[in-house]
């Protein structure tokens, strides 16, 4: 064994992690399904299948239409990978192309391409980018485990006294009530319209 072979697993792991990070920031699976949907839609109208000595040709008069639909689905799939901001347009376009492929190209590539295009288009429309991770200061560690408070907060009663027992006779500060719907100020959960 040479020294080069021992470095290969580290490089493979690094490349795989880079691909996983790239894949996580875009609608990867939506584009993958759209790309896969274009293949059977393009293939079947031009295929000549052999069953024994019988040649089955599924060519239709709309063979060019099948080719265009398949190529467009592949282009939309790749476009979603590299330009994620067009995901809604590409998803709607993939769904419409899937519907058009039913009458044009042998029931949408024998329903395989149709279903893949519908699923990929729906995934592209539904995908939303995740929130970027917030940078943490160097010296501060995030809380570990359950971060529930030690005791439940007390709520003010109708007389302004905090309900916590007779020994705790302090009043709740009204400046902390940001909703304006506290029973103390008489709103009782209702907002006035004017």
CSV table of C-alpha atoms in Angstrom, one decimal:
chain,number,residue,atom,x,y,z
A,1,UNK,CA,0.0,0.0,0.0
A,2,UNK,CA,1.1,3.5,-0.7
A,3,UNK,CA,0.7,6.6,1.3
A,4,UNK,CA,-1.8,7.9,-1.3
A,5,UNK,CA,-4.4,5.2,-0.6
A,6,UNK,CA,-4.6,6.0,3.1
A,7,UNK,CA,-5.5,9.6,2.3
A,8,UNK,CA,-8.3,8.7,0.0
A,9,UNK,CA,-11.0,7.9,2.7
A,10,UNK,CA,-10.4,11.3,4.3
A,11,UNK,CA,-10.8,13.0,1.0
A,12,UNK,CA,-13.9,11.0,0.2
A,13,UNK,CA,-15.5,11.8,3.6
A,14,UNK,CA,-14.7,15.5,3.1
A,15,UNK,CA,-16.2,15.5,-0.4
A,16,UNK,CA,-19.3,13.7,0.8
A,17,UNK,CA,-19.8,16.2,3.6
A,18,UNK,CA,-19.3,19.1,1.2
A,19,UNK,CA,-22.0,17.6,-1.1
A,20,UNK,CA,-24.3,17.1,1.9
A,21,UNK,CA,-23.9,20.7,2.9
A,22,UNK,CA,-24.5,21.9,-0.7
A,23,UNK,CA,-27.5,19.6,-1.0
A,24,UNK,CA,-29.0,20.9,2.2
A,25,UNK,CA,-29.2,24.5,1.0
A,26,UNK,CA,-31.4,23.9,-2.0
A,27,UNK,CA,-34.3,21.8,-3.1
A,28,UNK,CA,-32.1,18.9,-4.3
A,29,UNK,CA,-34.6,16.1,-4.2
A,30,UNK,CA,-37.2,18.1,-6.0
A,31,UNK,CA,-34.7,18.8,-8.9
A,32,UNK,CA,-33.7,15.1,-8.8
A,33,UNK,CA,-37.3,13.9,-9.3
A,34,UNK,CA,-37.9,16.4,-12.1
A,35,UNK,CA,-34.7,15.3,-13.8
A,36,UNK,CA,-35.7,11.6,-13.5
A,37,UNK,CA,-39.2,12.4,-14.8
A,38,UNK,CA,-37.8,13.7,-18.0
A,39,UNK,CA,-36.0,10.5,-18.9
A,40,UNK,CA,-39.0,8.1,-19.4
A,41,UNK,CA,-41.1,10.8,-21.0
A,42,UNK,CA,-38.3,11.3,-23.6
A,43,UNK,CA,-37.3,7.7,-24.0
A,44,UNK,CA,-40.6,5.7,-24.6
A,45,UNK,CA,-41.8,7.5,-27.8
A,46,UNK,CA,-38.5,6.7,-29.5
A,47,UNK,CA,-37.9,3.2,-28.0
A,48,UNK,CA,-38.3,0.0,-29.9
A,49,UNK,CA,-38.8,-2.8,-27.3
A,50,UNK,CA,-38.3,-6.4,-28.2
A,51,UNK,CA,-40.6,-9.0,-26.7
A,52,UNK,CA,-39.4,-12.3,-28.2
A,53,UNK,CA,-39.6,-11.8,-32.0
A,54,UNK,CA,-42.1,-9.0,-31.7
A,55,UNK,CA,-40.9,-5.4,-31.9
A,56,UNK,CA,-43.1,-2.9,-30.0
A,57,UNK,CA,-42.8,0.6,-31.3
A,58,UNK,CA,-44.5,3.2,-29.1
A,59,UNK,CA,-43.8,6.1,-31.4
A,60,UNK,CA,-46.5,8.7,-31.5
A,61,UNK,CA,-47.2,11.6,-33.8
A,62,UNK,CA,-46.2,13.8,-30.9
A,63,UNK,CA,-42.7,12.4,-30.5
A,64,UNK,CA,-41.2,15.9,-30.8
A,65,UNK,CA,-43.6,17.1,-28.1
A,66,UNK,CA,-42.4,14.3,-25.8
A,67,UNK,CA,-38.8,15.2,-26.5
A,68,UNK,CA,-39.5,18.9,-25.7
A,69,UNK,CA,-41.3,18.0,-22.4
A,70,UNK,CA,-38.6,15.7,-21.3
A,71,UNK,CA,-35.8,18.2,-22.0
A,72,UNK,CA,-37.7,20.9,-20.3
A,73,UNK,CA,-38.2,18.8,-17.2
A,74,UNK,CA,-34.5,18.0,-17.1
A,75,UNK,CA,-33.6,21.7,-17.5
A,76,UNK,CA,-36.0,22.6,-14.7
A,77,UNK,CA,-34.5,20.0,-12.4
A,78,UNK,CA,-31.0,21.2,-13.0
A,79,UNK,CA,-32.1,24.9,-12.7
A,80,UNK,CA,-33.7,24.3,-9.3
A,81,UNK,CA,-30.3,22.9,-8.1
A,82,UNK,CA,-28.3,25.9,-9.1
A,83,UNK,CA,-30.8,28.8,-8.9
A,84,UNK,CA,-33.0,28.0,-5.9
A,85,UNK,CA,-34.9,31.3,-6.1
A,86,UNK,CA,-36.8,30.0,-9.1
A,87,UNK,CA,-38.1,27.0,-7.2
A,88,UNK,CA,-41.8,28.1,-7.3
A,89,UNK,CA,-41.8,28.8,-11.0
A,90,UNK,CA,-39.9,25.6,-11.8
A,91,UNK,CA,-42.3,23.6,-9.6
A,92,UNK,CA,-45.4,25.0,-11.2
A,93,UNK,CA,-43.9,24.5,-14.6
A,94,UNK,CA,-43.0,20.9,-13.8
A,95,UNK,CA,-46.6,20.2,-12.6
A,96,UNK,CA,-48.0,21.7,-15.8
A,97,UNK,CA,-45.6,19.7,-18.0
A,98,UNK,CA,-46.5,16.6,-16.2
A,99,UNK,CA,-50.2,17.2,-16.9
A,100,UNK,CA,-49.4,17.9,-20.6
A,101,UNK,CA,-47.4,14.8,-20.8
A,102,UNK,CA,-50.4,12.6,-20.2
A,103,UNK,CA,-52.0,13.0,-23.7
A,104,UNK,CA,-48.8,13.9,-25.5
A,105,UNK,CA,-46.3,11.2,-24.5
A,106,UNK,CA,-47.7,7.8,-23.8
A,107,UNK,CA,-49.5,8.6,-20.6
A,108,UNK,CA,-46.6,10.6,-19.3
A,109,UNK,CA,-44.0,7.9,-19.9
A,110,UNK,CA,-46.3,5.2,-18.7
A,111,UNK,CA,-47.2,7.2,-15.6
A,112,UNK,CA,-43.7,6.9,-14.2
A,113,UNK,CA,-42.6,10.3,-15.6
A,114,UNK,CA,-45.9,11.8,-14.8
A,115,UNK,CA,-45.8,10.9,-11.1
A,116,UNK,CA,-42.1,11.8,-10.7
A,117,UNK,CA,-42.8,15.2,-12.3
A,118,UNK,CA,-45.8,15.8,-10.0
A,119,UNK,CA,-43.8,14.9,-6.9
A,120,UNK,CA,-40.8,16.9,-7.9
A,121,UNK,CA,-42.8,19.9,-8.8
A,122,UNK,CA,-44.8,19.8,-5.5
A,123,UNK,CA,-41.5,19.4,-3.6
A,124,UNK,CA,-40.0,22.4,-5.3
A,125,UNK,CA,-43.1,24.6,-4.6
A,126,UNK,CA,-43.2,23.5,-0.9
A,127,UNK,CA,-39.4,23.8,-0.2
A,128,UNK,CA,-38.4,26.7,2.0
A,129,UNK,CA,-34.8,27.7,2.8
A,130,UNK,CA,-33.8,27.0,6.4
A,131,UNK,CA,-32.7,29.7,8.8
A,132,UNK,CA,-28.9,30.2,8.7
A,133,UNK,CA,-27.1,29.2,11.9
A,134,UNK,CA,-26.6,32.0,14.3
A,135,UNK,CA,-22.9,32.5,15.3
A,136,UNK,CA,-22.2,32.0,19.0
A,137,UNK,CA,-19.7,34.1,20.9
A,138,UNK,CA,-16.5,32.2,21.7
A,139,UNK,CA,-16.9,32.2,25.5
A,140,UNK,CA,-20.6,31.5,25.6
A,141,UNK,CA,-21.9,27.9,25.5
A,142,UNK,CA,-25.5,27.1,24.6
A,143,UNK,CA,-27.6,25.7,27.5
A,144,UNK,CA,-27.6,21.9,27.5
A,145,UNK,CA,-30.5,19.7,28.2
A,146,UNK,CA,-33.9,21.0,29.3
A,147,UNK,CA,-33.9,24.8,29.6
A,148,UNK,CA,-37.2,25.0,31.4
A,149,UNK,CA,-37.4,27.5,34.3
A,150,UNK,CA,-37.3,26.3,37.8
A,151,UNK,CA,-40.8,27.5,38.7
A,152,UNK,CA,-43.8,28.7,36.8
A,153,UNK,CA,-44.3,32.4,36.5
A,154,UNK,CA,-47.1,33.9,38.6
A,155,UNK,CA,-50.1,35.6,37.0
A,156,UNK,CA,-51.8,38.7,38.4
A,157,UNK,CA,-55.3,38.3,39.7
A,158,UNK,CA,-58.2,40.7,39.1
A,159,UNK,CA,-57.1,42.9,42.1
A,160,UNK,CA,-53.6,43.4,40.8
A,161,UNK,CA,-52.1,41.1,43.5
A,162,UNK,CA,-49.9,38.2,42.1
A,163,UNK,CA,-51.6,34.9,42.7
A,164,UNK,CA,-48.9,33.1,44.7
A,165,UNK,CA,-50.4,32.9,48.1
A,166,UNK,CA,-51.3,35.3,50.9
A,167,UNK,CA,-47.6,35.7,52.0
A,168,UNK,CA,-46.6,37.2,48.6
A,169,UNK,CA,-48.5,40.5,48.6
A,170,UNK,CA,-46.7,42.3,45.9
A,171,UNK,CA,-48.3,43.8,42.8
A,172,UNK,CA,-47.5,42.8,39.2
A,173,UNK,CA,-45.7,45.5,37.2
A,174,UNK,CA,-48.1,46.6,34.4
A,175,UNK,CA,-45.3,47.8,32.2
A,176,UNK,CA,-44.4,44.2,31.4
A,177,UNK,CA,-47.8,43.6,29.9
A,178,UNK,CA,-47.1,44.2,26.2
A,179,UNK,CA,-50.4,42.7,24.8
A,180,UNK,CA,-52.8,45.2,26.4
A,181,UNK,CA,-55.2,42.4,27.1
A,182,UNK,CA,-54.6,41.9,30.8
A,183,UNK,CA,-57.6,41.7,33.1
A,184,UNK,CA,-55.9,44.5,35.2
A,185,UNK,CA,-56.5,47.1,32.5
A,186,UNK,CA,-60.1,45.9,31.8
A,187,UNK,CA,-59.5,44.6,28.3
A,188,UNK,CA,-60.3,40.9,29.2
A,189,UNK,CA,-58.7,39.7,25.9
A,190,UNK,CA,-60.6,42.1,23.6
A,191,UNK,CA,-59.1,44.7,21.5
A,192,UNK,CA,-61.0,47.9,20.6
A,193,UNK,CA,-61.2,48.8,16.9
A,194,UNK,CA,-60.8,52.4,17.3
